[in-house]
Amino acid sequence: MTEAIRENFMSVQQKLYEGKAKILYTTDDPEILLTHFKDDATAFNAQKRGQITGKGEINCVIATQLFQLLEAQGIPTHFLERPALNQMLVKKVKILPVEVVVRNIAAGSLCQQTGLPVGKILPTPLVEFYFKNDELGDPLLTRDRLLILELATPEQLNQLKEQALTINQILIATFNQCGITLVDFKLEFGVSSNQELLLADEISPDSCRLWNQSETDPNRRVMDKDRFRRDLGNVEAAYQQVLERIMSIRW
Ligand code: UDP
């Protein structure tokens, strides 16, 4: 790891935080952090744990490609550079404790909580906010709860929704180009030292539901973390397929 960083005239200082899928390190620039993507996989609030070989590299490369594509279309992100396959240099931000979920097709908790059938195309994209809090099990928030808890300002909340919908349009078109349907996905945002709201964390098969358009079988079409969650097998192969298709896009 240090070799790649040294080439960038930047040294890793210390581990700042270790999460379920990534480790964050400080660098000698106080405004820049290094994210190391791990092969570890967790689901159901970390009750299910495992490893997906090569996931760290695959997700980091996919996320890099998508961040660059979004930046090119005017979405500010925390991405700076990818010094190694599984490492990303990012702008230091204060992450808002809110998970922004965008849904185009009903799946997962939306179906469990509302009874909507899996696969139902939603009339308009649905933007939801979840409290990023493992102890509470990441509960769904209402707008008023989010504001009462001061998880974001009203201005930030409007911006989050607007950005999420714009990102959704860009990602739908991008995945469509490679024969993949974007069912739903989760975003995280952070505030930089100059108070800019930046898209942060990652966009990858860990954080999106992606269905292969050339498969109709509900299990075979899954190209995302649901393969791990639901023990569908061939997780690495599915992630690798997403990577290959994303990298083949010209933009
Ligand atoms: N998601 C995520 N991290 C979370 C919760 C959800 O990346 O902590 C993603 C998930 O992969 C899916 C979308 O957000 O693409 C919606 O997830 P859902 O609310 O259906 O939750 P699930 O039942 O999948 O946990």
PDB file of C-alpha atoms in Angstrom, residues 6-223:
ATOM      1  CA  ARG A   6       4.794   7.048  -2.116  1.00  0.00           C
ATOM      2  CA  GLU A   7       4.554   7.383  -5.890  1.00  0.00           C
ATOM      3  CA  ASN A   8       1.961  10.013  -5.190  1.00  0.00           C
ATOM      4  CA  PHE A   9       4.339  11.758  -2.761  1.00  0.00           C
ATOM      5  CA  MET A  10       1.935  11.015   0.004  1.00  0.00           C
ATOM      6  CA  SER A  11       2.442   8.763   2.985  1.00  0.00           C
ATOM      7  CA  VAL A  12      -0.147   6.904   4.963  1.00  0.00           C
ATOM      8  CA  GLN A  13      -0.191   8.128   8.535  1.00  0.00           C
ATOM      9  CA  GLN A  14      -2.593   6.162  10.695  1.00  0.00           C
ATOM     10  CA  LYS A  15      -5.771   4.161  10.650  1.00  0.00           C
ATOM     11  CA  LEU A  16      -8.628   6.562  11.282  1.00  0.00           C
ATOM     12  CA  TYR A  17     -11.535   4.174  11.117  1.00  0.00           C
ATOM     13  CA  GLU A  18     -12.281   0.596  10.095  1.00  0.00           C
ATOM     14  CA  GLY A  19     -15.748  -0.134   8.778  1.00  0.00           C
ATOM     15  CA  LYS A  20     -17.379  -3.299   7.475  1.00  0.00           C
ATOM     16  CA  ALA A  21     -16.028  -2.989   3.936  1.00  0.00           C
ATOM     17  CA  LYS A  22     -13.378  -0.263   4.060  1.00  0.00           C
ATOM     18  CA  ILE A  23     -10.515   1.115   6.130  1.00  0.00           C
ATOM     19  CA  LEU A  24      -9.808   4.847   6.230  1.00  0.00           C
ATOM     20  CA  TYR A  25      -6.284   6.167   6.756  1.00  0.00           C
ATOM     21  CA  THR A  26      -5.040   9.685   7.250  1.00  0.00           C
ATOM     22  CA  THR A  27      -2.317  10.931   4.890  1.00  0.00           C
ATOM     23  CA  ASP A  28       0.255  13.685   5.283  1.00  0.00           C
ATOM     24  CA  ASP A  29      -2.264  16.070   3.767  1.00  0.00           C
ATOM     25  CA  PRO A  30      -4.928  16.820   6.404  1.00  0.00           C
ATOM     26  CA  GLU A  31      -7.524  17.364   3.674  1.00  0.00           C
ATOM     27  CA  ILE A  32      -6.940  13.972   2.029  1.00  0.00           C
ATOM     28  CA  LEU A  33      -7.770  10.461   3.257  1.00  0.00           C
ATOM     29  CA  LEU A  34      -6.927   7.059   1.825  1.00  0.00           C
ATOM     30  CA  THR A  35      -9.708   4.482   1.574  1.00  0.00           C
ATOM     31  CA  HIS A  36      -8.705   0.828   1.433  1.00  0.00           C
ATOM     32  CA  PHE A  37     -11.463  -1.419   0.044  1.00  0.00           C
ATOM     33  CA  LYS A  38     -11.642  -4.810   1.804  1.00  0.00           C
ATOM     34  CA  ASP A  39     -12.817  -8.192   0.520  1.00  0.00           C
ATOM     35  CA  ASP A  40     -14.987  -8.563   3.658  1.00  0.00           C
ATOM     36  CA  ALA A  41     -18.719  -8.751   3.099  1.00  0.00           C
ATOM     37  CA  THR A  42     -21.472  -8.268   5.649  1.00  0.00           C
ATOM     38  CA  ALA A  43     -25.250  -8.251   5.437  1.00  0.00           C
ATOM     39  CA  PHE A  44     -28.257  -7.908   7.729  1.00  0.00           C
ATOM     40  CA  ASN A  45     -26.524  -5.376   9.985  1.00  0.00           C
ATOM     41  CA  ALA A  46     -23.353  -7.547  10.095  1.00  0.00           C
ATOM     42  CA  GLN A  47     -25.180 -10.659  11.343  1.00  0.00           C
ATOM     43  CA  LYS A  48     -24.001 -12.425   8.185  1.00  0.00           C
ATOM     44  CA  ARG A  49     -20.289 -12.187   7.475  1.00  0.00           C
ATOM     45  CA  GLY A  50     -18.049 -13.521   4.748  1.00  0.00           C
ATOM     46  CA  GLN A  51     -15.383 -12.750   2.188  1.00  0.00           C
ATOM     47  CA  ILE A  52     -15.778 -12.164  -1.520  1.00  0.00           C
ATOM     48  CA  THR A  53     -12.417 -12.762  -3.184  1.00  0.00           C
ATOM     49  CA  GLY A  54     -11.288  -9.742  -5.167  1.00  0.00           C
ATOM     50  CA  LYS A  55     -14.250  -7.620  -4.059  1.00  0.00           C
ATOM     51  CA  GLY A  56     -12.066  -4.813  -2.694  1.00  0.00           C
ATOM     52  CA  GLU A  57     -10.374  -4.279  -6.046  1.00  0.00           C
ATOM     53  CA  ILE A  58     -13.519  -4.770  -8.117  1.00  0.00           C
ATOM     54  CA  ASN A  59     -15.607  -2.344  -6.052  1.00  0.00           C
ATOM     55  CA  CYS A  60     -12.865   0.265  -5.907  1.00  0.00           C
ATOM     56  CA  VAL A  61     -12.423   0.211  -9.693  1.00  0.00           C
ATOM     57  CA  ILE A  62     -16.183   0.307 -10.344  1.00  0.00           C
ATOM     58  CA  ALA A  63     -16.670   3.151  -7.839  1.00  0.00           C
ATOM     59  CA  THR A  64     -13.788   5.096  -9.416  1.00  0.00           C
ATOM     60  CA  GLN A  65     -15.295   4.749 -12.868  1.00  0.00           C
ATOM     61  CA  LEU A  66     -18.727   5.860 -11.642  1.00  0.00           C
ATOM     62  CA  PHE A  67     -17.390   8.788  -9.582  1.00  0.00           C
ATOM     63  CA  GLN A  68     -15.413  10.027 -12.603  1.00  0.00           C
ATOM     64  CA  LEU A  69     -18.433   9.678 -14.839  1.00  0.00           C
ATOM     65  CA  LEU A  70     -20.624  11.564 -12.356  1.00  0.00           C
ATOM     66  CA  GLU A  71     -17.992  14.303 -11.894  1.00  0.00           C
ATOM     67  CA  ALA A  72     -17.869  14.709 -15.678  1.00  0.00           C
ATOM     68  CA  GLN A  73     -21.616  15.336 -15.560  1.00  0.00           C
ATOM     69  CA  GLY A  74     -21.403  17.974 -12.835  1.00  0.00           C
ATOM     70  CA  ILE A  75     -21.873  15.944  -9.636  1.00  0.00           C
ATOM     71  CA  PRO A  76     -19.258  16.904  -7.015  1.00  0.00           C
ATOM     72  CA  THR A  77     -17.730  13.813  -5.358  1.00  0.00           C
ATOM     73  CA  HIS A  78     -15.009  13.137  -2.790  1.00  0.00           C
ATOM     74  CA  PHE A  79     -12.942  11.166  -5.347  1.00  0.00           C
ATOM     75  CA  LEU A  80      -9.395  12.347  -6.096  1.00  0.00           C
ATOM     76  CA  GLU A  81      -7.284   9.449  -7.354  1.00  0.00           C
ATOM     77  CA  ARG A  82      -6.953   5.668  -7.339  1.00  0.00           C
ATOM     78  CA  PRO A  83      -3.310   4.912  -6.452  1.00  0.00           C
ATOM     79  CA  ALA A  84      -3.896   1.126  -6.451  1.00  0.00           C
ATOM     80  CA  LEU A  85      -6.676  -1.206  -7.548  1.00  0.00           C
ATOM     81  CA  ASN A  86      -8.177  -1.328  -4.053  1.00  0.00           C
ATOM     82  CA  GLN A  87      -7.271   2.160  -2.834  1.00  0.00           C
ATOM     83  CA  MET A  88      -8.836   5.533  -3.332  1.00  0.00           C
ATOM     84  CA  LEU A  89      -7.572   8.946  -2.305  1.00  0.00           C
ATOM     85  CA  VAL A  90     -10.544  11.068  -1.297  1.00  0.00           C
ATOM     86  CA  LYS A  91     -11.247  14.556  -0.001  1.00  0.00           C
ATOM     87  CA  LYS A  92     -11.802  14.548   3.741  1.00  0.00           C
ATOM     88  CA  VAL A  93     -15.475  15.125   4.489  1.00  0.00           C
ATOM     89  CA  LYS A  94     -17.755  14.927   7.486  1.00  0.00           C
ATOM     90  CA  ILE A  95     -20.178  12.165   6.507  1.00  0.00           C
ATOM     91  CA  LEU A  96     -23.841  12.996   7.126  1.00  0.00           C
ATOM     92  CA  PRO A  97     -25.381  10.180   9.233  1.00  0.00           C
ATOM     93  CA  VAL A  98     -28.017   9.582   6.570  1.00  0.00           C
ATOM     94  CA  GLU A  99     -28.199   6.856   3.943  1.00  0.00           C
ATOM     95  CA  VAL A 100     -29.978   8.119   0.842  1.00  0.00           C
ATOM     96  CA  VAL A 101     -31.695   5.269  -1.000  1.00  0.00           C
ATOM     97  CA  VAL A 102     -33.101   5.713  -4.500  1.00  0.00           C
ATOM     98  CA  ARG A 103     -35.458   3.097  -5.915  1.00  0.00           C
ATOM     99  CA  ASN A 104     -36.674   2.572  -9.467  1.00  0.00           C
ATOM    100  CA  ILE A 105     -38.073  -0.931  -9.006  1.00  0.00           C
ATOM    101  CA  ALA A 106     -39.487  -2.470  -5.824  1.00  0.00           C
ATOM    102  CA  ALA A 107     -37.129  -4.849  -3.989  1.00  0.00           C
ATOM    103  CA  GLY A 108     -35.674  -5.563  -0.542  1.00  0.00           C
ATOM    104  CA  SER A 109     -37.019  -3.675   2.452  1.00  0.00           C
ATOM    105  CA  LEU A 110     -39.540  -1.719   0.353  1.00  0.00           C
ATOM    106  CA  CYS A 111     -41.312  -4.979  -0.503  1.00  0.00           C
ATOM    107  CA  GLN A 112     -40.992  -6.340   3.042  1.00  0.00           C
ATOM    108  CA  GLN A 113     -42.455  -3.174   4.563  1.00  0.00           C
ATOM    109  CA  THR A 114     -45.164  -2.294   2.028  1.00  0.00           C
ATOM    110  CA  GLY A 115     -46.156  -5.574   0.393  1.00  0.00           C
ATOM    111  CA  LEU A 116     -45.286  -4.250  -3.074  1.00  0.00           C
ATOM    112  CA  PRO A 117     -44.277  -7.188  -5.282  1.00  0.00           C
ATOM    113  CA  VAL A 118     -40.586  -7.584  -6.106  1.00  0.00           C
ATOM    114  CA  GLY A 119     -39.940  -6.221  -9.583  1.00  0.00           C
ATOM    115  CA  LYS A 120     -42.793  -3.709  -9.679  1.00  0.00           C
ATOM    116  CA  ILE A 121     -41.627  -0.676 -11.658  1.00  0.00           C
ATOM    117  CA  LEU A 122     -42.277   2.438  -9.562  1.00  0.00           C
ATOM    118  CA  PRO A 123     -44.182   5.266 -11.304  1.00  0.00           C
ATOM    119  CA  THR A 124     -41.463   7.741 -10.295  1.00  0.00           C
ATOM    120  CA  PRO A 125     -38.112   7.181  -8.568  1.00  0.00           C
ATOM    121  CA  LEU A 126     -38.512   6.976  -4.793  1.00  0.00           C
ATOM    122  CA  VAL A 127     -35.945   8.750  -2.597  1.00  0.00           C
ATOM    123  CA  GLU A 128     -35.745   7.560   1.012  1.00  0.00           C
ATOM    124  CA  PHE A 129     -33.600   8.535   3.985  1.00  0.00           C
ATOM    125  CA  TYR A 130     -32.330   6.047   6.575  1.00  0.00           C
ATOM    126  CA  PHE A 131     -30.619   6.897   9.876  1.00  0.00           C
ATOM    127  CA  LYS A 132     -27.037   5.577   9.653  1.00  0.00           C
ATOM    128  CA  ASN A 133     -27.041   3.984  13.085  1.00  0.00           C
ATOM    129  CA  ASP A 134     -26.111   0.304  13.523  1.00  0.00           C
ATOM    130  CA  GLU A 135     -27.450   0.120  17.102  1.00  0.00           C
ATOM    131  CA  LEU A 136     -30.890   1.214  15.926  1.00  0.00           C
ATOM    132  CA  GLY A 137     -30.686  -0.963  12.801  1.00  0.00           C
ATOM    133  CA  ASP A 138     -30.586   1.960  10.314  1.00  0.00           C
ATOM    134  CA  PRO A 139     -34.303   2.931  10.618  1.00  0.00           C
ATOM    135  CA  LEU A 140     -36.278   4.614   7.841  1.00  0.00           C
ATOM    136  CA  LEU A 141     -36.640   8.339   8.566  1.00  0.00           C
ATOM    137  CA  THR A 142     -39.374  10.786   7.790  1.00  0.00           C
ATOM    138  CA  ARG A 143     -38.338  14.270   6.656  1.00  0.00           C
ATOM    139  CA  ASP A 144     -39.458  15.695  10.010  1.00  0.00           C
ATOM    140  CA  ARG A 145     -37.622  13.071  12.060  1.00  0.00           C
ATOM    141  CA  LEU A 146     -34.461  13.772  10.079  1.00  0.00           C
ATOM    142  CA  LEU A 147     -34.774  17.512  10.784  1.00  0.00           C
ATOM    143  CA  ILE A 148     -35.663  17.037  14.472  1.00  0.00           C
ATOM    144  CA  LEU A 149     -32.589  14.829  14.891  1.00  0.00           C
ATOM    145  CA  GLU A 150     -30.583  17.546  13.073  1.00  0.00           C
ATOM    146  CA  LEU A 151     -29.026  14.944  10.786  1.00  0.00           C
ATOM    147  CA  ALA A 152     -28.998  17.546   8.000  1.00  0.00           C
ATOM    148  CA  THR A 153     -30.218  21.099   7.503  1.00  0.00           C
ATOM    149  CA  PRO A 154     -33.397  21.724   5.449  1.00  0.00           C
ATOM    150  CA  GLU A 155     -31.176  23.098   2.645  1.00  0.00           C
ATOM    151  CA  GLN A 156     -28.959  20.003   2.744  1.00  0.00           C
ATOM    152  CA  LEU A 157     -32.026  17.775   2.694  1.00  0.00           C
ATOM    153  CA  ASN A 158     -33.337  19.450  -0.465  1.00  0.00           C
ATOM    154  CA  GLN A 159     -29.884  19.218  -2.022  1.00  0.00           C
ATOM    155  CA  LEU A 160     -29.591  15.522  -1.088  1.00  0.00           C
ATOM    156  CA  LYS A 161     -32.854  14.703  -2.812  1.00  0.00           C
ATOM    157  CA  GLU A 162     -32.041  16.764  -5.903  1.00  0.00           C
ATOM    158  CA  GLN A 163     -28.535  15.280  -6.219  1.00  0.00           C
ATOM    159  CA  ALA A 164     -29.834  11.756  -5.634  1.00  0.00           C
ATOM    160  CA  LEU A 165     -32.383  12.102  -8.445  1.00  0.00           C
ATOM    161  CA  THR A 166     -29.799  13.531 -10.853  1.00  0.00           C
ATOM    162  CA  ILE A 167     -27.346  10.760  -9.973  1.00  0.00           C
ATOM    163  CA  ASN A 168     -30.135   8.239 -10.536  1.00  0.00           C
ATOM    164  CA  GLN A 169     -30.755   9.510 -14.073  1.00  0.00           C
ATOM    165  CA  ILE A 170     -27.047   9.337 -14.924  1.00  0.00           C
ATOM    166  CA  LEU A 171     -26.612   5.871 -13.420  1.00  0.00           C
ATOM    167  CA  ILE A 172     -29.768   4.444 -15.056  1.00  0.00           C
ATOM    168  CA  ALA A 173     -28.450   5.542 -18.461  1.00  0.00           C
ATOM    169  CA  THR A 174     -24.944   4.246 -17.706  1.00  0.00           C
ATOM    170  CA  PHE A 175     -26.052   0.801 -16.549  1.00  0.00           C
ATOM    171  CA  ASN A 176     -28.572   0.574 -19.381  1.00  0.00           C
ATOM    172  CA  GLN A 177     -25.706   1.032 -21.834  1.00  0.00           C
ATOM    173  CA  CYS A 178     -24.186  -2.162 -20.464  1.00  0.00           C
ATOM    174  CA  GLY A 179     -27.343  -4.234 -20.331  1.00  0.00           C
ATOM    175  CA  ILE A 180     -27.946  -3.772 -16.602  1.00  0.00           C
ATOM    176  CA  THR A 181     -31.116  -2.507 -14.892  1.00  0.00           C
ATOM    177  CA  LEU A 182     -30.526  -0.239 -11.898  1.00  0.00           C
ATOM    178  CA  VAL A 183     -33.164  -1.400  -9.411  1.00  0.00           C
ATOM    179  CA  ASP A 184     -32.109   0.645  -6.373  1.00  0.00           C
ATOM    180  CA  PHE A 185     -29.001   1.978  -4.660  1.00  0.00           C
ATOM    181  CA  LYS A 186     -27.690   3.702  -1.543  1.00  0.00           C
ATOM    182  CA  LEU A 187     -25.666   6.906  -1.446  1.00  0.00           C
ATOM    183  CA  GLU A 188     -23.762   8.692   1.298  1.00  0.00           C
ATOM    184  CA  PHE A 189     -22.827  12.346   1.272  1.00  0.00           C
ATOM    185  CA  GLY A 190     -20.333  14.404   3.238  1.00  0.00           C
ATOM    186  CA  VAL A 191     -19.510  18.041   3.844  1.00  0.00           C
ATOM    187  CA  SER A 192     -15.981  19.216   2.943  1.00  0.00           C
ATOM    188  CA  SER A 193     -13.925  21.765   4.888  1.00  0.00           C
ATOM    189  CA  ASN A 194     -15.238  24.479   2.556  1.00  0.00           C
ATOM    190  CA  GLN A 195     -18.830  23.393   3.320  1.00  0.00           C
ATOM    191  CA  GLU A 196     -19.421  21.782  -0.061  1.00  0.00           C
ATOM    192  CA  LEU A 197     -21.810  18.819  -0.156  1.00  0.00           C
ATOM    193  CA  LEU A 198     -19.961  15.952  -1.855  1.00  0.00           C
ATOM    194  CA  LEU A 199     -21.041  12.483  -2.898  1.00  0.00           C
ATOM    195  CA  ALA A 200     -18.892  10.135  -0.780  1.00  0.00           C
ATOM    196  CA  ASP A 201     -18.458   6.462   0.208  1.00  0.00           C
ATOM    197  CA  GLU A 202     -18.836   4.221  -2.865  1.00  0.00           C
ATOM    198  CA  ILE A 203     -21.186   3.138  -5.619  1.00  0.00           C
ATOM    199  CA  SER A 204     -20.679  -0.568  -6.327  1.00  0.00           C
ATOM    200  CA  PRO A 205     -22.502  -3.913  -6.455  1.00  0.00           C
ATOM    201  CA  ASP A 206     -22.352  -3.765  -2.625  1.00  0.00           C
ATOM    202  CA  SER A 207     -24.562  -0.674  -2.565  1.00  0.00           C
ATOM    203  CA  CYS A 208     -26.777  -1.160  -5.647  1.00  0.00           C
ATOM    204  CA  ARG A 209     -29.273  -3.744  -6.870  1.00  0.00           C
ATOM    205  CA  LEU A 210     -28.309  -4.558 -10.454  1.00  0.00           C
ATOM    206  CA  TRP A 211     -30.223  -6.941 -12.698  1.00  0.00           C
ATOM    207  CA  ASN A 212     -28.799  -8.476 -15.848  1.00  0.00           C
ATOM    208  CA  GLN A 213     -31.179  -7.534 -18.682  1.00  0.00           C
ATOM    209  CA  SER A 214     -30.401 -10.703 -20.616  1.00  0.00           C
ATOM    210  CA  GLU A 215     -31.698 -12.952 -17.799  1.00  0.00           C
ATOM    211  CA  THR A 216     -35.352 -13.303 -16.814  1.00  0.00           C
ATOM    212  CA  ASP A 217     -34.902 -15.798 -13.979  1.00  0.00           C
ATOM    213  CA  PRO A 218     -35.203 -13.828 -10.700  1.00  0.00           C
ATOM    214  CA  ASN A 219     -32.120 -15.482  -9.199  1.00  0.00           C
ATOM    215  CA  ARG A 220     -29.920 -15.677 -12.277  1.00  0.00           C
ATOM    216  CA  ARG A 221     -30.388 -11.999 -13.126  1.00  0.00           C
ATOM    217  CA  VAL A 222     -28.914 -10.784  -9.788  1.00  0.00           C
ATOM    218  CA  MET A 223     -25.467  -9.118 -10.218  1.00  0.00           C
TER     219      MET A 223
END
